PDB file of C-alpha atoms in Angstrom:
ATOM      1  CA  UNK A  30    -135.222-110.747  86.267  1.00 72.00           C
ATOM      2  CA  UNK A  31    -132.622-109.815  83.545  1.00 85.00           C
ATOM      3  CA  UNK A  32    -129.345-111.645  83.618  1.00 85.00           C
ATOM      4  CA  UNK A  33    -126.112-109.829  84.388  1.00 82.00           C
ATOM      5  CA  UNK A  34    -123.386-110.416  82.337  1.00 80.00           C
ATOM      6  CA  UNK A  35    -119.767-111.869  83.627  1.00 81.00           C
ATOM      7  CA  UNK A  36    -117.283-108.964  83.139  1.00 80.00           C
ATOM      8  CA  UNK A  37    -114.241-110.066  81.737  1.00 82.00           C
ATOM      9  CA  UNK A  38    -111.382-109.627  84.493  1.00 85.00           C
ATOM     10  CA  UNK A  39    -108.051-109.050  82.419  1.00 91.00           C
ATOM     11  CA  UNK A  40    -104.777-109.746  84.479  1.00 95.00           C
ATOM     12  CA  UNK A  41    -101.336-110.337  83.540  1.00 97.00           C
ATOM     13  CA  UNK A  42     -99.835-113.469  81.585  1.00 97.00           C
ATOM     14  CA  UNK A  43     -97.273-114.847  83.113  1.00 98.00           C
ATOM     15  CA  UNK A  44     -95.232-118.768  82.842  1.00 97.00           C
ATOM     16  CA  UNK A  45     -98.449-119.780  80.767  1.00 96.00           C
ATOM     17  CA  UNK A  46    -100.539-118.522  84.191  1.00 96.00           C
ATOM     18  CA  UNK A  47    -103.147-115.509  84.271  1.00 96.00           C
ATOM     19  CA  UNK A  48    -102.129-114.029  87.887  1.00 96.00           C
ATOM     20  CA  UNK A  49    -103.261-110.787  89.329  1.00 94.00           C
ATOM     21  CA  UNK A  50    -100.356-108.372  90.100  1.00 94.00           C
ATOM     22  CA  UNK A  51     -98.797-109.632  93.350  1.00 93.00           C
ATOM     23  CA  UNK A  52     -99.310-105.463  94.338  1.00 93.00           C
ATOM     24  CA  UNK A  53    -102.947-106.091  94.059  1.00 93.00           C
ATOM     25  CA  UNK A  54    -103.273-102.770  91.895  1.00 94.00           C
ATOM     26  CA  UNK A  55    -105.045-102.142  88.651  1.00 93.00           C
ATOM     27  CA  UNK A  56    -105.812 -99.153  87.132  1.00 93.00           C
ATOM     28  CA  UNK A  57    -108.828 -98.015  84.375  1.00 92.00           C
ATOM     29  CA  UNK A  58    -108.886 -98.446  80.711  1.00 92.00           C
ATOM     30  CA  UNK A  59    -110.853 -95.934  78.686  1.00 87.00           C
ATOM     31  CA  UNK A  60    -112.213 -95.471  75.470  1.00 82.00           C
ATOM     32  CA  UNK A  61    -110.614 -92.795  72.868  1.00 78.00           C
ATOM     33  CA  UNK A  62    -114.128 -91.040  74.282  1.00 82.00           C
ATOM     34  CA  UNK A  63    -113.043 -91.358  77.618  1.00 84.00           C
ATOM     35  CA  UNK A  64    -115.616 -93.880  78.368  1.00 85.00           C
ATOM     36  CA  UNK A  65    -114.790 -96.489  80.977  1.00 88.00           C
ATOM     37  CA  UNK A  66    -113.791 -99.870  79.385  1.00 88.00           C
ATOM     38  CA  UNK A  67    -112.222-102.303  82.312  1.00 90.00           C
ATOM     39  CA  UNK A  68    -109.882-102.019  85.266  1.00 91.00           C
ATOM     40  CA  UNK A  69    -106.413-103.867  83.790  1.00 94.00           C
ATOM     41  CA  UNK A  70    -103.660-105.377  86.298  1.00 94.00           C
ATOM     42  CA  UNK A  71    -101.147-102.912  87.361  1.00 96.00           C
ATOM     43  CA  UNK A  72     -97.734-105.056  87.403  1.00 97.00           C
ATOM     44  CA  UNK A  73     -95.053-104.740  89.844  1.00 96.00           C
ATOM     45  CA  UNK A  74     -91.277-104.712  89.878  1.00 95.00           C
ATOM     46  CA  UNK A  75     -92.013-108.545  91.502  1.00 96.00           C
ATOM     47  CA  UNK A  76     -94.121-109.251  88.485  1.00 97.00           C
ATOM     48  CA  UNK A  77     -91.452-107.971  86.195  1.00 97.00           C
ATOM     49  CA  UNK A  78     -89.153-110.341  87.916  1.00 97.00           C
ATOM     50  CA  UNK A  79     -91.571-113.169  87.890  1.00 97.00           C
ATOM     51  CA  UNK A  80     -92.162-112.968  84.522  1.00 98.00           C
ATOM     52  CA  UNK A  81     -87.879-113.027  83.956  1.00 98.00           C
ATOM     53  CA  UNK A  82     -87.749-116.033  85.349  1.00 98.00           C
ATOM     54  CA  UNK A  83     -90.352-117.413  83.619  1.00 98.00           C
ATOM     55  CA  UNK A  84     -88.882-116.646  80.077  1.00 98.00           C
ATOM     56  CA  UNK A  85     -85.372-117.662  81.046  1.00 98.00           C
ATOM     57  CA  UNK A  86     -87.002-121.247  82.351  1.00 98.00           C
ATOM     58  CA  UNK A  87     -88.787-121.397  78.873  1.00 98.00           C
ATOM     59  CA  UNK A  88     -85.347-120.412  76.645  1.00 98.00           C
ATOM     60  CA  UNK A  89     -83.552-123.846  76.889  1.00 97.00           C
ATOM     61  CA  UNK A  90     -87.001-125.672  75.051  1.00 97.00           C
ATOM     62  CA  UNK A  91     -88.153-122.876  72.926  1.00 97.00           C
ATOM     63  CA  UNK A  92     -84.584-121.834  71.046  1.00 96.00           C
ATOM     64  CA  UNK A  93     -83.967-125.383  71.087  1.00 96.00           C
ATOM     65  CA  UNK A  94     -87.174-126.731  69.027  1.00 96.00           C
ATOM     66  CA  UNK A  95     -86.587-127.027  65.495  1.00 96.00           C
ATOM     67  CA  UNK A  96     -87.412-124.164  63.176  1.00 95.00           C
ATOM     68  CA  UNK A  97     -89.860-125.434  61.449  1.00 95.00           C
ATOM     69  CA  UNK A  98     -91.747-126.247  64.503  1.00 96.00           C
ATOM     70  CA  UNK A  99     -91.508-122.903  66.443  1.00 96.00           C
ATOM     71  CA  UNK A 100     -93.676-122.043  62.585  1.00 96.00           C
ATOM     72  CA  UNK A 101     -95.801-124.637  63.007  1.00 97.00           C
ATOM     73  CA  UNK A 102     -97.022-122.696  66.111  1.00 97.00           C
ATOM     74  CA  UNK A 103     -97.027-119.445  65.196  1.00 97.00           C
ATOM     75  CA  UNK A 104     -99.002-120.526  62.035  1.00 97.00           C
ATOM     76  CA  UNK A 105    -101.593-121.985  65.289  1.00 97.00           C
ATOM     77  CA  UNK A 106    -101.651-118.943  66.636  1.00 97.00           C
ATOM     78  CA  UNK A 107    -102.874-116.999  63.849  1.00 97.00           C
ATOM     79  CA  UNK A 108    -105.561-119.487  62.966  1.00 96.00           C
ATOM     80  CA  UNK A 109    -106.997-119.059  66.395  1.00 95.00           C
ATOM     81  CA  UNK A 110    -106.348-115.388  66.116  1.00 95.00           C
ATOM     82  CA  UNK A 111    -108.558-115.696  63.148  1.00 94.00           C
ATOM     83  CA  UNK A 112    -111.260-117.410  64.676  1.00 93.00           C
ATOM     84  CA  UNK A 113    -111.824-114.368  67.306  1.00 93.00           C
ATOM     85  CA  UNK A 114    -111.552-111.825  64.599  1.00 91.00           C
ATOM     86  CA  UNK A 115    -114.751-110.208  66.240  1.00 90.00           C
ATOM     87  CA  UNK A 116    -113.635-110.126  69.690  1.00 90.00           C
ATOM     88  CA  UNK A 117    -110.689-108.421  68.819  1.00 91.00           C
ATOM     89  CA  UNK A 118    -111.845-106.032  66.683  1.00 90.00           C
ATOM     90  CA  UNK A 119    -114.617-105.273  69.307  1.00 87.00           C
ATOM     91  CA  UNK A 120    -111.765-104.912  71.718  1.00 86.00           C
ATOM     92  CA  UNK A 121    -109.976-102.401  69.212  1.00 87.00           C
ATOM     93  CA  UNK A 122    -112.779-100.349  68.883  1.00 79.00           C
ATOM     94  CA  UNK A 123    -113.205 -97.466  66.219  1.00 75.00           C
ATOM     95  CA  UNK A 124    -115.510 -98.336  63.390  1.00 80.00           C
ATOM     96  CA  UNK A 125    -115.985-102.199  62.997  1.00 83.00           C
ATOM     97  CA  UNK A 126    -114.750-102.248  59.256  1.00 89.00           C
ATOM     98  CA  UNK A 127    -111.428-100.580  60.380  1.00 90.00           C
ATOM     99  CA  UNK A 128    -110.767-102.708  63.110  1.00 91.00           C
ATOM    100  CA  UNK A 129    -111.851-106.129  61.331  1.00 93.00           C
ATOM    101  CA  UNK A 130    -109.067-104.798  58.771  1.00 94.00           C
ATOM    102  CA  UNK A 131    -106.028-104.378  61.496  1.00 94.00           C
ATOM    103  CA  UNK A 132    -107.346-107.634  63.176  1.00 95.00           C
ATOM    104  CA  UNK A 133    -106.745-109.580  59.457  1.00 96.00           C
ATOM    105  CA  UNK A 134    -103.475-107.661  59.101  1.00 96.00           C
ATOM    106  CA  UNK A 135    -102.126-109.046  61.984  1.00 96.00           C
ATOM    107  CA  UNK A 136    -103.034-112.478  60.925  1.00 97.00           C
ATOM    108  CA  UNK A 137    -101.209-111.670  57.719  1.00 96.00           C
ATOM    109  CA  UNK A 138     -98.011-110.782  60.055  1.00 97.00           C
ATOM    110  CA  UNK A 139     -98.122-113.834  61.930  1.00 97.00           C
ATOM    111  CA  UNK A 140     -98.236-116.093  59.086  1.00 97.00           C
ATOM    112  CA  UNK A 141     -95.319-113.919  57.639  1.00 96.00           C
ATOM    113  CA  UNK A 142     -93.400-114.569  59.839  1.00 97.00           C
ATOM    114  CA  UNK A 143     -94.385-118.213  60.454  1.00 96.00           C
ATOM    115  CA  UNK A 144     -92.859-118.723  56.877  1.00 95.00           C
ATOM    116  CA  UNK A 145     -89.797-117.247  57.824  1.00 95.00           C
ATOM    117  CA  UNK A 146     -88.970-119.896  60.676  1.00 94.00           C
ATOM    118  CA  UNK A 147     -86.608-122.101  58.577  1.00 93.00           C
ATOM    119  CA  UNK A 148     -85.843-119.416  56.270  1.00 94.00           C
ATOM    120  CA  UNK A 149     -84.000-116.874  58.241  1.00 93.00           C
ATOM    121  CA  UNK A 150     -80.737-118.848  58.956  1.00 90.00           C
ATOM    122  CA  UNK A 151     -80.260-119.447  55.253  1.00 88.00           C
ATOM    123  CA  UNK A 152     -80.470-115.845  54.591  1.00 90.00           C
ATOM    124  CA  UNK A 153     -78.436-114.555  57.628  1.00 88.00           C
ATOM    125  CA  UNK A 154     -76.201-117.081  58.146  1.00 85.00           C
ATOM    126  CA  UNK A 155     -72.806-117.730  55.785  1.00 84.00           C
ATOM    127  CA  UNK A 156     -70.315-119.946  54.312  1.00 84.00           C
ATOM    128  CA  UNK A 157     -66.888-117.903  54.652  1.00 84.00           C
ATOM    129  CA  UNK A 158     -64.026-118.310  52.758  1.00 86.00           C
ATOM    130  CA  UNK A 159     -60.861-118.904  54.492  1.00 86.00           C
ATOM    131  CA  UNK A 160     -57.042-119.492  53.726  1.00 85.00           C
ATOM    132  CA  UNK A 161     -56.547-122.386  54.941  1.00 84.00           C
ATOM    133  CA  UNK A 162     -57.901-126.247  54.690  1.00 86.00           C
ATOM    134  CA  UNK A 163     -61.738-125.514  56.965  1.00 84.00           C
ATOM    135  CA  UNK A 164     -64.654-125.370  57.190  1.00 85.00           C
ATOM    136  CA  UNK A 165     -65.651-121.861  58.093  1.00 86.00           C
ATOM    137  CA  UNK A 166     -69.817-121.570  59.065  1.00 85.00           C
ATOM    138  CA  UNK A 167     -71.356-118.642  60.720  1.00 88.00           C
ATOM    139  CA  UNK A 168     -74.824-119.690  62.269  1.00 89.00           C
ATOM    140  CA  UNK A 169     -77.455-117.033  63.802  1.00 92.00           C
ATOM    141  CA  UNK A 170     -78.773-118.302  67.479  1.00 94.00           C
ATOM    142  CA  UNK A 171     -81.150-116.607  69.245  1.00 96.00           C
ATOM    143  CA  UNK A 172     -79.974-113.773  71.876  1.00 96.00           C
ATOM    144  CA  UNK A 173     -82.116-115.117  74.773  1.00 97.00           C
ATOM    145  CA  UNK A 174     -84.130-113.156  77.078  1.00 98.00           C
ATOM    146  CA  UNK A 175     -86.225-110.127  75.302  1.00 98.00           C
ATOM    147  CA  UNK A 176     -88.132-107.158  77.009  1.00 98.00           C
ATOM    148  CA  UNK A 177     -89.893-105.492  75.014  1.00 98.00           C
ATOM    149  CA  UNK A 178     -91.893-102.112  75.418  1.00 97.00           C
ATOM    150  CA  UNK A 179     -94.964-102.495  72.731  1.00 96.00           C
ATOM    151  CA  UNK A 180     -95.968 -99.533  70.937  1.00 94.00           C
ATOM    152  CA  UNK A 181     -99.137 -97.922  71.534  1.00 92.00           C
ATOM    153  CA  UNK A 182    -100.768 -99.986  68.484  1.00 92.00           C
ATOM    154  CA  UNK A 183    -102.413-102.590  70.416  1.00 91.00           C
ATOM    155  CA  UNK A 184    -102.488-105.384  68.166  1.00 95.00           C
ATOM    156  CA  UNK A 185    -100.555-105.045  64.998  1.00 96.00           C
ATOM    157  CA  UNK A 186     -97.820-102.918  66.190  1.00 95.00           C
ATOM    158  CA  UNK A 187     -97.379-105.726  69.383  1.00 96.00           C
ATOM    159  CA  UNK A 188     -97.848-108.385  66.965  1.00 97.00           C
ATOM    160  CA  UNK A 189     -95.002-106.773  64.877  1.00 96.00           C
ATOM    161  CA  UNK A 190     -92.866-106.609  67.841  1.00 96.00           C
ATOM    162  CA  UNK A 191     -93.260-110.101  69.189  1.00 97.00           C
ATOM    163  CA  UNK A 192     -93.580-112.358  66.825  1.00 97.00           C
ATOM    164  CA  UNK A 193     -90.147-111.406  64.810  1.00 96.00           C
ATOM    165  CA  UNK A 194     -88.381-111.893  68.605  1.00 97.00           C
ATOM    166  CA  UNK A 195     -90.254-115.558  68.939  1.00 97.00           C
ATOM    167  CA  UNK A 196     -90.200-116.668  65.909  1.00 97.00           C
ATOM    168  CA  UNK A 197     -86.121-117.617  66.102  1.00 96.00           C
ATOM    169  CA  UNK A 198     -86.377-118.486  69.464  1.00 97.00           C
ATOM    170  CA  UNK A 199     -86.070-115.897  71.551  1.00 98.00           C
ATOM    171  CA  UNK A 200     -88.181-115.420  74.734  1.00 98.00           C
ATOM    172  CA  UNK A 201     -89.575-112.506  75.852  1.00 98.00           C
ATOM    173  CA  UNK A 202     -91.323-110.248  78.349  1.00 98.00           C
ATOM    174  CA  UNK A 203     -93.547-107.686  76.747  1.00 98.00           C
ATOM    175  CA  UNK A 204     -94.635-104.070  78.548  1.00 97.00           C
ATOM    176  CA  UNK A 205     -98.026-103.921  76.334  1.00 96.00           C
ATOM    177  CA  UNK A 206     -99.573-100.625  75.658  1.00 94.00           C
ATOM    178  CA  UNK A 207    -100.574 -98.627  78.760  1.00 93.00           C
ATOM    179  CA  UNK A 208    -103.350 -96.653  77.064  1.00 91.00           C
ATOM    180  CA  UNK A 209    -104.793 -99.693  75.291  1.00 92.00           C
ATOM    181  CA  UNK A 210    -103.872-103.308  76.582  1.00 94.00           C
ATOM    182  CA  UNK A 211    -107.261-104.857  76.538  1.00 92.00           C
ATOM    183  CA  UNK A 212    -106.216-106.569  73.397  1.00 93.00           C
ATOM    184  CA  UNK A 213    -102.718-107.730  74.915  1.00 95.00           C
ATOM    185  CA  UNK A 214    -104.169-109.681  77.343  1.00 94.00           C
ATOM    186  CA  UNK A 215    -106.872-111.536  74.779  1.00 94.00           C
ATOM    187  CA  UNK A 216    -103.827-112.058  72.559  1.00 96.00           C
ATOM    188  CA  UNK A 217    -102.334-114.032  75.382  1.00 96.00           C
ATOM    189  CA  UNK A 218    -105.644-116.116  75.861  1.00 95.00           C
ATOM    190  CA  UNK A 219    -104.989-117.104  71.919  1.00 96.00           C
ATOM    191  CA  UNK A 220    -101.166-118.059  72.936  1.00 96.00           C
ATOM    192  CA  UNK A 221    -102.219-120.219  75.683  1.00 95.00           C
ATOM    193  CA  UNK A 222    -104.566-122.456  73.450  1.00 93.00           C
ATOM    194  CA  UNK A 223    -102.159-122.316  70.532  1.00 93.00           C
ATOM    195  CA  UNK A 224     -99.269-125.044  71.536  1.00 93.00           C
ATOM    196  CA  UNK A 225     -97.084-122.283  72.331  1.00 96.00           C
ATOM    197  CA  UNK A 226     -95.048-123.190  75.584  1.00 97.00           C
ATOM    198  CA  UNK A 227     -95.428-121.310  78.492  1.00 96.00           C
ATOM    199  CA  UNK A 228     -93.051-118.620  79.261  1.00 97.00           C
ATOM    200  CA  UNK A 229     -91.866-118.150  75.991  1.00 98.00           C
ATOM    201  CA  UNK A 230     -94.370-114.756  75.904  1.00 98.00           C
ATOM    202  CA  UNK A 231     -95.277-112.999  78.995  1.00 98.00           C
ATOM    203  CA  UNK A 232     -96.962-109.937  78.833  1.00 98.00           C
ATOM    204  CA  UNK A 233     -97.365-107.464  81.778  1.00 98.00           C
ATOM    205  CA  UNK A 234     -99.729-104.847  81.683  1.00 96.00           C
ATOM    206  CA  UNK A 235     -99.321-101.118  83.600  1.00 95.00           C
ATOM    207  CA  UNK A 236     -97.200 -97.910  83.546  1.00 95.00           C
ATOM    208  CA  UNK A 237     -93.878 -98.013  81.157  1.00 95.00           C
ATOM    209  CA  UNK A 238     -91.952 -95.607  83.365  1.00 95.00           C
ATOM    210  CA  UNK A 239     -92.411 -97.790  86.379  1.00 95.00           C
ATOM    211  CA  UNK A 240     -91.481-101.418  84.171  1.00 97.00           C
ATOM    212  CA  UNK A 241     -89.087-100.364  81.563  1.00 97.00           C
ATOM    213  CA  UNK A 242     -86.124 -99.011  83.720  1.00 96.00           C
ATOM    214  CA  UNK A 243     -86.408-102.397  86.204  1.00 95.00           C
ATOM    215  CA  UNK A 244     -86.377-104.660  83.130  1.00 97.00           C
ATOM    216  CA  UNK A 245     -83.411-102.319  81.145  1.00 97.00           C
ATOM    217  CA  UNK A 246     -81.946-102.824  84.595  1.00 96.00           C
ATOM    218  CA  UNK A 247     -82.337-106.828  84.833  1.00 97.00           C
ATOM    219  CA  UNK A 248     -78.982-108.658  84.431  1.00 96.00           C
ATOM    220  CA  UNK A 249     -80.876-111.892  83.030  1.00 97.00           C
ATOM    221  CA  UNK A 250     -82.216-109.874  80.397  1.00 97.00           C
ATOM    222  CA  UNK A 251     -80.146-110.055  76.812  1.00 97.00           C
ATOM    223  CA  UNK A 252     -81.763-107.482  74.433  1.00 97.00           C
ATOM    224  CA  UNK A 253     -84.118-104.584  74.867  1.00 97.00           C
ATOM    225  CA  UNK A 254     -87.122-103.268  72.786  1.00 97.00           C
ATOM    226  CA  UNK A 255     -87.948-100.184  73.262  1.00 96.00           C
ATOM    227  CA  UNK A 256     -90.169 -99.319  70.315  1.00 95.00           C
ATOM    228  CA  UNK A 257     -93.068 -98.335  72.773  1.00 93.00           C
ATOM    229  CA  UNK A 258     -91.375 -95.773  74.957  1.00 94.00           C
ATOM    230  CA  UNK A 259     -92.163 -92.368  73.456  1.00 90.00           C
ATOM    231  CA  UNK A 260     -90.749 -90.372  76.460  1.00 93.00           C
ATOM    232  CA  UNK A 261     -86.985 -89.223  75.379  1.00 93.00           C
ATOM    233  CA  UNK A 262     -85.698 -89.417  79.269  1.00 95.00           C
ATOM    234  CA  UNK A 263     -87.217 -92.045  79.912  1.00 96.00           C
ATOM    235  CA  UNK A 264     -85.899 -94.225  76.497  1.00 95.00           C
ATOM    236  CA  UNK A 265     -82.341 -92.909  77.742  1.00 95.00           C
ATOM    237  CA  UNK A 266     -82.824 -93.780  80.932  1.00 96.00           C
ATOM    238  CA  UNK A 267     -83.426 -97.546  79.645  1.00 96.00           C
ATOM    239  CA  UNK A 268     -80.577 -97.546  77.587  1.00 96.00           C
ATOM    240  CA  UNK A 269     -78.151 -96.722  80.326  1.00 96.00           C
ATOM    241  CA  UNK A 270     -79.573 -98.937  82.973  1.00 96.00           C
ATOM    242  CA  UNK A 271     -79.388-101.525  79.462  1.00 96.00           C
ATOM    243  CA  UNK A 272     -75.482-100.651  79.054  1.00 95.00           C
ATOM    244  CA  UNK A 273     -74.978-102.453  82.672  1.00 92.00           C
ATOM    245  CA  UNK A 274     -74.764-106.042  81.204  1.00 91.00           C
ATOM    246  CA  UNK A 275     -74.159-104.880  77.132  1.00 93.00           C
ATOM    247  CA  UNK A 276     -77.659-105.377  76.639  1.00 95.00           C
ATOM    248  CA  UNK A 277     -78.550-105.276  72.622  1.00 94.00           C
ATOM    249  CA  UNK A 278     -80.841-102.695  72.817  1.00 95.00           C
ATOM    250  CA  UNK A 279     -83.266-101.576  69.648  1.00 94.00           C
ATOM    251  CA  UNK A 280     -84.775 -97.767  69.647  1.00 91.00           C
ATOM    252  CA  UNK A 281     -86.210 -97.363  66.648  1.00 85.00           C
ATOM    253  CA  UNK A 282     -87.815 -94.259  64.999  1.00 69.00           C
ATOM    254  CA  UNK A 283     -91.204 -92.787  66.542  1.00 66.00           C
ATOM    255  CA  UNK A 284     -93.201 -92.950  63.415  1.00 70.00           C
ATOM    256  CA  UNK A 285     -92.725 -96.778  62.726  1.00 80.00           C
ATOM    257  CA  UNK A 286     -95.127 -97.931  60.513  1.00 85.00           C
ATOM    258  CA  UNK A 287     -96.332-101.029  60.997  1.00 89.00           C
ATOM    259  CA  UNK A 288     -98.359-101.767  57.664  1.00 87.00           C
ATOM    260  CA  UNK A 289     -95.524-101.234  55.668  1.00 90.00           C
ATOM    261  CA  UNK A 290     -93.266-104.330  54.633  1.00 90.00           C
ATOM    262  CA  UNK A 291     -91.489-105.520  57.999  1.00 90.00           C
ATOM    263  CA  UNK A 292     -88.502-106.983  56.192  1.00 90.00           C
ATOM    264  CA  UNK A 293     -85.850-108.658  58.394  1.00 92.00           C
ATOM    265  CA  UNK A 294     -84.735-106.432  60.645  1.00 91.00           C
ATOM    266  CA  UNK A 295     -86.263-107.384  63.663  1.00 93.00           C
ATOM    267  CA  UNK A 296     -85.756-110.831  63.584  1.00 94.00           C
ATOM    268  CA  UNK A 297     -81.918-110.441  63.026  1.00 94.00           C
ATOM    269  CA  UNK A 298     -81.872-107.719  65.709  1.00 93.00           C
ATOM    270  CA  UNK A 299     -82.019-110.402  68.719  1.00 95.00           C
ATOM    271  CA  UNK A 300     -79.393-112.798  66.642  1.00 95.00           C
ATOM    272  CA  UNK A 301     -75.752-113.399  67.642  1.00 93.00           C
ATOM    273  CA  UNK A 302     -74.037-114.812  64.952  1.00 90.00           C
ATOM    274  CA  UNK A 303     -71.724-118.420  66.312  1.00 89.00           C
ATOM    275  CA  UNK A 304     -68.736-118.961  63.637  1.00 88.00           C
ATOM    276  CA  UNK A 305     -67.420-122.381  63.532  1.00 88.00           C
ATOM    277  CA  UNK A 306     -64.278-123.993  62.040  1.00 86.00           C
ATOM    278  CA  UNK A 307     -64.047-127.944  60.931  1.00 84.00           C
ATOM    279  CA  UNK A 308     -60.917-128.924  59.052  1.00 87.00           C
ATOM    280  CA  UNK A 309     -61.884-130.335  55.665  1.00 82.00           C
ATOM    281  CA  UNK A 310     -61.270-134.418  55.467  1.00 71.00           C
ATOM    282  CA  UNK A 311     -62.094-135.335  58.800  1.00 62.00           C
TER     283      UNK A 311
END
């Protein structure tokens, strides 16, 4: 008798935890052929909330681990990412070349932005000058709580998006692709075995117009993402339920191109900026 094979069941990632949706619901994941690929999780509102919690649990430890060690990790993460090249670029599909070519670019992200850990408070941060006999600092500290809506690039574009919120210690909950989040979820198996604590990334996987107004809504949410959302009443939407609790909220252009040079925008994006006075001689 031939063997069947064990189909891969992809569910949400949650607090470090791969739960089903609460609502019991998935729905189908097709090829760009329309061929049937695997039935993902459909999250709920009480997943959403779940997965709230989770990050604001994980936000004391994360934003308070040194800099150099939150790069430590993500430099883990793309070394495992690396070592499942070919599962991901099976995942991604298309022809193999082009997809083994995204999967190293996002590597190449990930270590970018590992190298940036300790970096980015030099750059953004200042020494003002003052009348008077101080001290004058301003220091960048993470926001807090992120949701993010991932673009419809399944790896590089949500690699783009996360790791610049993570990476100065930030935690967030991520809406991954709804057309494509096969790869979310195997990303998430690579954060689990990559020291990365649990709760600092959650990622939920079902319909945008259903997640995104609930977590734009959420008052223990800081900052909003919205690079994913493509419909204009429902990005609007977002940004008014966001407006509630003065979330910062980032809408960025439709055409974002995510193999171009990411600079620093992102990462300062979820920043608030603390300004502290000493008086000089004591």
């Amino acid at each position: 008798m031939s063997r069947l094979s064990v189909r891969k069941t992809y569910k949400l990632y949650i607090g470090g935890a791969f739960p089903r949706s609460e609502s019991g619901r998935s729905y189908p994941v097709t090829s760009a052929k329309g061929d049937f690929l695997a039935n993902a999780s459909r999250a709920s509102r009480k997943d959403a909330r779940d997965a709230v919690v989770a990050a604001r649990k994980a936000f004391p430890g994360w934003s308070g681990a040194t800099a150099y060690n939150r790069g430590q990790i993500l430099y883990r993460v793309a070394e495992m990412l690396e070592g499942r090249r070919a599962q991901f670029a099976e995942e991604l599909g298309g022809g193999k070349k082009a997809a083994l070519e995204v999967v190293d670019a996002t590597v190449d992200r990930l270590v970018w932005y590992a190298g940036w850990s300790d970096k980015i408070t030099s750059v953004h941060g200042a020494a003002n000058p003052v009348a008077g006999p101080y001290f004058n600092l301003s220091t960048p500290e993470p926001t807090g709580v992120v949701a993010i809506v991932a673009p419809a690039d399944p790896l590089l574009g949500l690699v783009s998006v996360v790791a610049p919120a993570i990476v100065t210690g930030n935690t967030c909950v991520v809406v991954a692709s709804e057309r494509a989040p096969l790869a979310a979820i195997t990303l998430s198996e690579v954060l689990a075995t990559s020291d990365l604590p649990g709760g600092v990334v959650n990622v939920l996987t079902g319909h945008q117009a259903e997640l995104a107004p609930w977590l734009a809504a959420h008052m223990d949410v800081n900052a909003l993402d919205l690079t994913g959302v493509e419909d204009d009443d429902l990005a609007l939407r977002c940004e008014q339920e966001a407006a509630e609790n003065l979330k910062r909220v980032l809408r960025p252009g439709r055409l974002e191109d995510f193999t171009a040079d990411p600079g620093i925008t992102r990462m300062t994006r979820f920043l608030e900026t603390k300004t502290v006075w000493h008086p000089l001689g004591v």
